[in-house]
GROMACS .gro file of N, CA and C in nm:
model
  426
    1UNK      N    1  11.000   6.159  11.544
    1UNK     CA    2  11.026   6.284  11.469
    1UNK      C    3  10.849   6.346  11.594
    2UNK      N    4  10.854   6.461  11.530
    2UNK     CA    5  10.815   6.573  11.518
    2UNK      C    6  10.678   6.602  11.472
    3UNK      N    7  10.589   6.689  11.528
    3UNK     CA    8  10.470   6.670  11.438
    3UNK      C    9  10.479   6.744  11.363
    4UNK      N   10  10.595   6.877  11.330
    4UNK     CA   11  10.590   6.935  11.127
    4UNK      C   12  10.732   6.868  11.074
    5UNK      N   13  10.772   6.730  11.141
    5UNK     CA   14  10.799   6.662  10.980
    5UNK      C   15  10.727   6.651  10.901
    6UNK      N   16  10.748   6.685  10.780
    6UNK     CA   17  10.747   6.623  10.626
    6UNK      C   18  10.517   6.749  10.604
    7UNK      N   19  10.549   6.862  10.726
    7UNK     CA   20  10.431   6.944  10.679
    7UNK      C   21  10.438   7.060  10.647
    8UNK      N   22  10.586   7.083  10.583
    8UNK     CA   23  10.634   7.224  10.605
    8UNK      C   24  10.547   7.344  10.634
    9UNK      N   25  10.551   7.328  10.737
    9UNK     CA   26  10.473   7.461  10.824
    9UNK      C   27  10.595   7.549  10.817
   10UNK      N   28  10.557   7.693  10.770
   10UNK     CA   29  10.647   7.815  10.752
   10UNK      C   30  10.657   7.914  10.868
   11UNK      N   31  10.502   7.989  10.861
   11UNK     CA   32  10.487   8.034  11.002
   11UNK      C   33  10.326   8.014  11.004
   12UNK      N   34  10.307   8.126  11.161
   12UNK     CA   35  10.184   8.177  11.149
   12UNK      C   36  10.095   8.258  11.014
   13UNK      N   37  10.023   8.296  10.927
   13UNK     CA   38   9.999   8.275  10.851
   13UNK      C   39   9.895   8.431  10.883
   14UNK      N   40   9.741   8.373  10.947
   14UNK     CA   41   9.689   8.452  11.035
   14UNK      C   42   9.544   8.413  11.114
   15UNK      N   43   9.543   8.465  11.150
   15UNK     CA   44   9.373   8.394  11.267
   15UNK      C   45   9.245   8.481  11.180
   16UNK      N   46   9.174   8.363  11.229
   16UNK     CA   47   9.018   8.417  11.132
   16UNK      C   48   9.006   8.419  11.266
   17UNK      N   49   8.891   8.547  11.264
   17UNK     CA   50   8.782   8.591  11.336
   17UNK      C   51   8.607   8.613  11.307
   18UNK      N   52   8.498   8.526  11.367
   18UNK     CA   53   8.388   8.525  11.295
   18UNK      C   54   8.361   8.609  11.327
   19UNK      N   55   8.292   8.734  11.260
   19UNK     CA   56   8.197   8.858  11.318
   19UNK      C   57   8.089   8.872  11.190
   20UNK      N   58   7.961   8.861  11.290
   20UNK     CA   59   7.882   8.925  11.218
   20UNK      C   60   7.792   9.053  11.163
   21UNK      N   61   7.920   9.141  11.125
   21UNK     CA   62   7.922   9.245  11.054
   21UNK      C   63   8.044   9.293  11.020
   22UNK      N   64   8.079   9.282  10.894
   22UNK     CA   65   8.198   9.325  10.846
   22UNK      C   66   8.216   9.497  10.889
   23UNK      N   67   8.157   9.509  10.841
   23UNK     CA   68   8.230   9.672  10.828
   23UNK      C   69   8.265   9.752  11.006
   24UNK      N   70   8.166   9.641  11.105
   24UNK     CA   71   8.140   9.659  11.266
   24UNK      C   72   8.276   9.647  11.293
   25UNK      N   73   8.355   9.524  11.225
   25UNK     CA   74   8.505   9.465  11.308
   25UNK      C   75   8.606   9.546  11.257
   26UNK      N   76   8.553   9.597  11.113
   26UNK     CA   77   8.662   9.669  11.072
   26UNK      C   78   8.724   9.821  11.113
   27UNK      N   79   8.579   9.852  11.221
   27UNK     CA   80   8.617   9.961  11.251
   27UNK      C   81   8.754   9.954  11.385
   28UNK      N   82   8.638   9.842  11.430
   28UNK     CA   83   8.769   9.764  11.579
   28UNK      C   84   8.917   9.780  11.519
   29UNK      N   85   8.926   9.661  11.406
   29UNK     CA   86   9.059   9.657  11.384
   29UNK      C   87   9.153   9.735  11.341
   30UNK      N   88   9.036   9.848  11.215
   30UNK     CA   89   9.171   9.890  11.160
   30UNK      C   90   9.134  10.043  11.229
   31UNK      N   91   9.030  10.097  11.289
   31UNK     CA   92   8.989  10.180  11.371
   31UNK      C   93   9.021  10.236  11.491
   32UNK      N   94   9.055  10.153  11.555
   32UNK     CA   95   9.069  10.113  11.730
   32UNK      C   96   9.214  10.039  11.709
   33UNK      N   97   9.214   9.978  11.694
   33UNK     CA   98   9.360   9.937  11.678
   33UNK      C   99   9.464   9.976  11.583
   34UNK      N  100   9.475   9.959  11.484
   34UNK     CA  101   9.576  10.079  11.394
   34UNK      C  102   9.614   9.950  11.336
   35UNK      N  103   9.506   9.867  11.265
   35UNK     CA  104   9.548   9.772  11.128
   35UNK      C  105   9.480   9.867  10.998
   36UNK      N  106   9.535   9.794  10.911
   36UNK     CA  107   9.518   9.824  10.753
   36UNK      C  108   9.428   9.715  10.720
   37UNK      N  109   9.313   9.752  10.633
   37UNK     CA  110   9.282   9.659  10.548
   37UNK      C  111   9.313   9.654  10.451
   38UNK      N  112   9.414   9.527  10.398
   38UNK     CA  113   9.482   9.473  10.280
   38UNK      C  114   9.437   9.430  10.221
   39UNK      N  115   9.295   9.389  10.210
   39UNK     CA  116   9.261   9.296  10.126
   39UNK      C  117   9.118   9.278  10.086
   40UNK      N  118   9.019   9.265  10.087
   40UNK     CA  119   8.860   9.264  10.080
   40UNK      C  120   8.836   9.118   9.947
   41UNK      N  121   8.758   9.014   9.988
   41UNK     CA  122   8.673   8.937   9.866
   41UNK      C  123   8.554   8.855   9.902
   42UNK      N  124   8.486   8.831   9.826
   42UNK     CA  125   8.344   8.746   9.893
   42UNK      C  126   8.403   8.641   9.822
   43UNK      N  127   8.372   8.478   9.920
   43UNK     CA  128   8.373   8.390   9.852
   43UNK      C  129   8.294   8.289   9.848
   44UNK      N  130   8.247   8.291   9.781
   44UNK     CA  131   8.052   8.214   9.773
   44UNK      C  132   8.100   8.083   9.831
   45UNK      N  133   8.195   8.024   9.806
   45UNK     CA  134   8.250   7.873   9.796
   45UNK      C  135   8.239   7.875   9.985
   46UNK      N  136   8.313   7.928  10.002
   46UNK     CA  137   8.301   7.924  10.153
   46UNK      C  138   8.164   7.998  10.276
   47UNK      N  139   8.146   8.123  10.155
   47UNK     CA  140   7.984   8.140  10.208
   47UNK      C  141   8.020   8.268  10.332
   48UNK      N  142   8.106   8.327  10.255
   48UNK     CA  143   8.178   8.464  10.369
   48UNK      C  144   8.206   8.578  10.259
   49UNK      N  145   8.204   8.687  10.320
   49UNK     CA  146   8.268   8.839  10.271
   49UNK      C  147   8.392   8.830  10.369
   50UNK      N  148   8.508   8.850  10.359
   50UNK     CA  149   8.610   8.832  10.457
   50UNK      C  150   8.712   8.994  10.419
   51UNK      N  151   8.746   9.015  10.528
   51UNK     CA  152   8.846   9.147  10.478
   51UNK      C  153   8.982   9.099  10.543
   52UNK      N  154   9.129   9.086  10.472
   52UNK     CA  155   9.267   9.094  10.593
   52UNK      C  156   9.322   9.257  10.627
   53UNK      N  157   9.371   9.176  10.738
   53UNK     CA  158   9.414   9.337  10.835
   53UNK      C  159   9.556   9.289  10.848
   54UNK      N  160   9.640   9.442  10.847
   54UNK     CA  161   9.801   9.357  10.824
   54UNK      C  162   9.806   9.486  10.939
   55UNK      N  163   9.911   9.504  11.009
   55UNK     CA  164   9.997   9.591  11.120
   55UNK      C  165  10.171   9.657  11.047
   56UNK      N  166  10.160   9.781  11.058
   56UNK     CA  167  10.275   9.749  10.991
   56UNK      C  168  10.448   9.708  11.074
   57UNK      N  169  10.475   9.679  11.161
   57UNK     CA  170  10.592   9.583  11.181
   57UNK      C  171  10.524   9.433  11.079
   58UNK      N  172  10.461   9.383  11.018
   58UNK     CA  173  10.424   9.319  10.965
   58UNK      C  174  10.382   9.241  11.049
   59UNK      N  175  10.431   9.035  11.072
   59UNK     CA  176  10.339   8.961  11.079
   59UNK      C  177  10.245   8.914  11.042
   60UNK      N  178  10.128   8.818  11.110
   60UNK     CA  179  10.069   8.761  11.094
   60UNK      C  180   9.950   8.804  11.098
   61UNK      N  181   9.850   8.822  10.997
   61UNK     CA  182   9.766   8.896  10.945
   61UNK      C  183   9.578   8.854  11.043
   62UNK      N  184   9.484   8.903  11.033
   62UNK     CA  185   9.367   8.894  11.095
   62UNK      C  186   9.273   8.893  10.966
   63UNK      N  187   9.227   8.808  10.972
   63UNK     CA  188   9.145   8.748  10.900
   63UNK      C  189   8.985   8.764  10.947
   64UNK      N  190   8.935   8.861  10.889
   64UNK     CA  191   8.810   8.905  10.935
   64UNK      C  192   8.656   8.776  10.833
   65UNK      N  193   8.572   8.723  10.851
   65UNK     CA  194   8.459   8.656  10.843
   65UNK      C  195   8.340   8.670  10.863
   66UNK      N  196   8.264   8.741  10.775
   66UNK     CA  197   8.134   8.765  10.788
   66UNK      C  198   8.064   8.672  10.713
   67UNK      N  199   7.913   8.579  10.752
   67UNK     CA  200   7.844   8.496  10.656
   67UNK      C  201   7.809   8.586  10.560
   68UNK      N  202   7.744   8.561  10.447
   68UNK     CA  203   7.702   8.601  10.334
   68UNK      C  204   7.559   8.516  10.314
   69UNK      N  205   7.529   8.451  10.408
   69UNK     CA  206   7.415   8.377  10.410
   69UNK      C  207   7.373   8.266  10.525
   70UNK      N  208   7.234   8.241  10.581
   70UNK     CA  209   7.262   8.184  10.655
   70UNK      C  210   7.289   8.043  10.664
   71UNK      N  211   7.322   8.004  10.539
   71UNK     CA  212   7.360   7.883  10.560
   71UNK      C  213   7.561   7.856  10.562
   72UNK      N  214   7.583   7.955  10.541
   72UNK     CA  215   7.688   7.970  10.574
   72UNK      C  216   7.819   7.862  10.682
   73UNK      N  217   7.931   7.842  10.715
   73UNK     CA  218   7.977   7.782  10.811
   73UNK      C  219   8.003   7.865  10.925
   74UNK      N  220   8.059   7.989  10.860
   74UNK     CA  221   8.078   8.109  10.988
   74UNK      C  222   7.947   8.140  11.009
   75UNK      N  223   7.794   8.136  10.953
   75UNK     CA  224   7.662   8.155  10.990
   75UNK      C  225   7.651   8.045  11.130
   76UNK      N  226   7.674   7.934  11.076
   76UNK     CA  227   7.666   7.830  11.156
   76UNK      C  228   7.780   7.861  11.316
   77UNK      N  229   7.894   7.916  11.272
   77UNK     CA  230   7.983   7.876  11.376
   77UNK      C  231   7.944   7.987  11.450
   78UNK      N  232   7.903   8.088  11.417
   78UNK     CA  233   7.871   8.288  11.488
   78UNK      C  234   7.785   8.248  11.595
   79UNK      N  235   7.611   8.139  11.535
   79UNK     CA  236   7.504   8.067  11.561
   79UNK      C  237   7.551   7.983  11.734
   80UNK      N  238   7.577   7.906  11.691
   80UNK     CA  239   7.653   7.802  11.769
   80UNK      C  240   7.741   7.876  11.882
   81UNK      N  241   7.824   7.910  11.879
   81UNK     CA  242   7.979   7.965  11.961
   81UNK      C  243   7.965   8.147  11.984
   82UNK      N  244   7.907   8.195  11.883
   82UNK     CA  245   7.910   8.333  11.907
   82UNK      C  246   8.067   8.394  11.804
   83UNK      N  247   8.063   8.520  11.827
   83UNK     CA  248   8.159   8.597  11.695
   83UNK      C  249   8.315   8.559  11.791
   84UNK      N  250   8.376   8.546  11.718
   84UNK     CA  251   8.525   8.529  11.769
   84UNK      C  252   8.624   8.441  11.697
   85UNK      N  253   8.708   8.369  11.815
   85UNK     CA  254   8.878   8.291  11.675
   85UNK      C  255   8.786   8.156  11.644
   86UNK      N  256   8.778   8.206  11.467
   86UNK     CA  257   8.732   8.033  11.427
   86UNK      C  258   8.829   7.997  11.372
   87UNK      N  259   9.019   8.024  11.411
   87UNK     CA  260   9.039   7.901  11.339
   87UNK      C  261   9.232   8.022  11.356
   88UNK      N  262   9.298   7.896  11.336
   88UNK     CA  263   9.461   7.944  11.350
   88UNK      C  264   9.508   7.913  11.210
   89UNK      N  265   9.603   7.977  11.122
   89UNK     CA  266   9.618   7.958  11.007
   89UNK      C  267   9.786   7.890  10.970
   90UNK      N  268   9.795   7.831  10.939
   90UNK     CA  269   9.965   7.812  10.877
   90UNK      C  270  10.022   7.781  10.755
   91UNK      N  271  10.100   7.917  10.706
   91UNK     CA  272  10.159   7.876  10.574
   91UNK      C  273  10.232   7.801  10.556
   92UNK      N  274  10.214   7.709  10.450
   92UNK     CA  275  10.293   7.564  10.409
   92UNK      C  276  10.313   7.611  10.272
   93UNK      N  277  10.442   7.471  10.255
   93UNK     CA  278  10.510   7.498  10.114
   93UNK      C  279  10.387   7.415  10.014
   94UNK      N  280  10.360   7.322  10.033
   94UNK     CA  281  10.273   7.291   9.955
   94UNK      C  282  10.185   7.173  10.015
   95UNK      N  283  10.029   7.279  10.059
   95UNK     CA  284   9.921   7.193  10.072
   95UNK      C  285   9.934   7.069  10.117
   96UNK      N  286   9.909   7.008   9.978
   96UNK     CA  287   9.831   6.885   9.977
   96UNK      C  288   9.960   6.786  10.021
   97UNK      N  289  10.089   6.835   9.981
   97UNK     CA  290  10.196   6.722  10.138
   97UNK      C  291  10.146   6.727  10.213
   98UNK      N  292  10.135   6.884  10.283
   98UNK     CA  293  10.085   6.860  10.382
   98UNK      C  294  10.019   6.805  10.468
   99UNK      N  295   9.887   6.794  10.390
   99UNK     CA  296   9.800   6.707  10.420
   99UNK      C  297   9.810   6.579  10.437
  100UNK      N  298   9.856   6.503  10.292
  100UNK     CA  299   9.896   6.375  10.286
  100UNK      C  300   9.976   6.353  10.490
  101UNK      N  301  10.124   6.419  10.477
  101UNK     CA  302  10.141   6.417  10.599
  101UNK      C  303  10.105   6.409  10.739
  102UNK      N  304   9.999   6.463  10.737
  102UNK     CA  305   9.895   6.547  10.878
  102UNK      C  306   9.828   6.363  10.888
  103UNK      N  307   9.785   6.356  10.737
  103UNK     CA  308   9.715   6.223  10.750
  103UNK      C  309   9.755   6.078  10.785
  104UNK      N  310   9.918   6.074  10.785
  104UNK     CA  311   9.993   5.976  10.816
  104UNK      C  312  10.030   6.005  10.941
  105UNK      N  313   9.993   6.069  11.021
  105UNK     CA  314  10.013   6.130  11.110
  105UNK      C  315   9.877   6.092  11.204
  106UNK      N  316   9.755   6.054  11.142
  106UNK     CA  317   9.615   6.056  11.177
  106UNK      C  318   9.590   6.154  11.177
  107UNK      N  319   9.584   6.222  11.145
  107UNK     CA  320   9.492   6.366  11.150
  107UNK      C  321   9.372   6.347  11.024
  108UNK      N  322   9.300   6.381  11.033
  108UNK     CA  323   9.172   6.393  10.947
  108UNK      C  324   9.151   6.571  10.873
  109UNK      N  325   9.136   6.540  10.799
  109UNK     CA  326   9.174   6.708  10.723
  109UNK      C  327   9.021   6.736  10.681
  110UNK      N  328   8.989   6.875  10.686
  110UNK     CA  329   8.786   6.845  10.644
  110UNK      C  330   8.812   6.786  10.470
  111UNK      N  331   8.906   6.878  10.418
  111UNK     CA  332   8.825   6.821  10.233
  111UNK      C  333   8.971   6.734  10.233
  112UNK      N  334   8.891   6.637  10.141
  112UNK     CA  335   8.969   6.545   9.996
  112UNK      C  336   9.127   6.595   9.957
  113UNK      N  337   9.096   6.707   9.880
  113UNK     CA  338   9.149   6.771   9.843
  113UNK      C  339   9.161   6.948   9.862
  114UNK      N  340   9.255   6.982   9.785
  114UNK     CA  341   9.284   7.137   9.854
  114UNK      C  342   9.150   7.224   9.767
  115UNK      N  343   9.117   7.328   9.850
  115UNK     CA  344   9.032   7.404   9.821
  115UNK      C  345   9.098   7.537   9.774
  116UNK      N  346   9.009   7.683   9.724
  116UNK     CA  347   9.039   7.759   9.660
  116UNK      C  348   9.000   7.843   9.772
  117UNK      N  349   9.152   7.972   9.829
  117UNK     CA  350   9.068   7.954   9.967
  117UNK      C  351   9.126   8.126   9.893
  118UNK      N  352   9.148   8.270  10.049
  118UNK     CA  353   9.179   8.416  10.002
  118UNK      C  354   9.317   8.418   9.896
  119UNK      N  355   9.276   8.514   9.842
  119UNK     CA  356   9.315   8.526   9.689
  119UNK      C  357   9.427   8.497   9.658
  120UNK      N  358   9.327   8.380   9.591
  120UNK     CA  359   9.455   8.211   9.518
  120UNK      C  360   9.519   8.162   9.567
  121UNK      N  361   9.500   8.121   9.745
  121UNK     CA  362   9.551   8.061   9.775
  121UNK      C  363   9.513   7.908   9.744
  122UNK      N  364   9.552   7.797   9.778
  122UNK     CA  365   9.494   7.675   9.833
  122UNK      C  366   9.478   7.632   9.950
  123UNK      N  367   9.417   7.561  10.060
  123UNK     CA  368   9.321   7.554  10.133
  123UNK      C  369   9.264   7.456  10.212
  124UNK      N  370   9.364   7.376  10.301
  124UNK     CA  371   9.276   7.226  10.349
  124UNK      C  372   9.287   7.287  10.498
  125UNK      N  373   9.183   7.224  10.583
  125UNK     CA  374   9.200   7.208  10.750
  125UNK      C  375   9.186   7.103  10.840
  126UNK      N  376   9.275   7.086  10.933
  126UNK     CA  377   9.302   6.986  11.027
  126UNK      C  378   9.135   6.988  11.088
  127UNK      N  379   9.115   6.894  11.168
  127UNK     CA  380   8.971   6.875  11.206
  127UNK      C  381   9.005   6.900  11.316
  128UNK      N  382   8.942   7.005  11.414
  128UNK     CA  383   8.968   7.054  11.548
  128UNK      C  384   8.990   6.947  11.635
  129UNK      N  385   8.911   6.785  11.635
  129UNK     CA  386   8.928   6.717  11.719
  129UNK      C  387   9.069   6.649  11.709
  130UNK      N  388   9.086   6.690  11.589
  130UNK     CA  389   9.247   6.638  11.623
  130UNK      C  390   9.387   6.730  11.623
  131UNK      N  391   9.349   6.809  11.658
  131UNK     CA  392   9.443   6.907  11.698
  131UNK      C  393   9.426   7.051  11.812
  132UNK      N  394   9.345   6.957  11.916
  132UNK     CA  395   9.316   7.023  12.106
  132UNK      C  396   9.223   7.136  12.111
  133UNK      N  397   9.122   7.058  12.029
  133UNK     CA  398   9.016   7.107  11.998
  133UNK      C  399   9.017   7.316  11.890
  134UNK      N  400   9.127   7.327  11.833
  134UNK     CA  401   9.136   7.461  11.739
  134UNK      C  402   9.103   7.351  11.558
  135UNK      N  403   9.043   7.495  11.455
  135UNK     CA  404   9.035   7.431  11.368
  135UNK      C  405   9.179   7.505  11.312
  136UNK      N  406   9.223   7.407  11.298
  136UNK     CA  407   9.402   7.443  11.204
  136UNK      C  408   9.380   7.470  11.009
  137UNK      N  409   9.419   7.576  10.969
  137UNK     CA  410   9.377   7.632  10.826
  137UNK      C  411   9.522   7.631  10.780
  138UNK      N  412   9.537   7.477  10.729
  138UNK     CA  413   9.658   7.479  10.522
  138UNK      C  414   9.653   7.598  10.475
  139UNK      N  415   9.782   7.690  10.428
  139UNK     CA  416   9.726   7.805  10.358
  139UNK      C  417   9.884   7.820  10.213
  140UNK      N  418   9.816   7.759  10.121
  140UNK     CA  419   9.943   7.735  10.044
  140UNK      C  420   9.929   7.879   9.926
  141UNK      N  421   9.989   8.007   9.994
  141UNK     CA  422   9.968   8.149   9.907
  141UNK      C  423  10.000   8.068   9.773
  142UNK      N  424   9.909   8.162   9.702
  142UNK     CA  425   9.920   8.179   9.550
  142UNK      C  426  10.037   8.213   9.476
   0.00000   0.00000   0.00000
């Protein structure tokens, strides 16, 4: 049995980067690195304003996450680790099935049930202690 059996991983969806200021980060990722901002929203439940950045050839996107308050998990992340790579996200066929398969393999997930993510997606996270120190996000697109 491999790690991916029953989980339904499809591809790397995006890489999440915690930033203190969204507009400054966009100057780098769009202005300097040539990406295009393809989506922006405020996610009150997660305490962030976020922007998705894509490049012409496709592939995984970059999700820039800026806190909207001091209680935001992203604010806490930046406070303890500084800005930078916050999570690696995979597209899955069914987030609840993926979570169940991972739990059966001994992984802890952050939520008992999926929550709403970017653009109406359903999300959950594998605890970094069970994923080699990386916060792994599972994303079922809307």
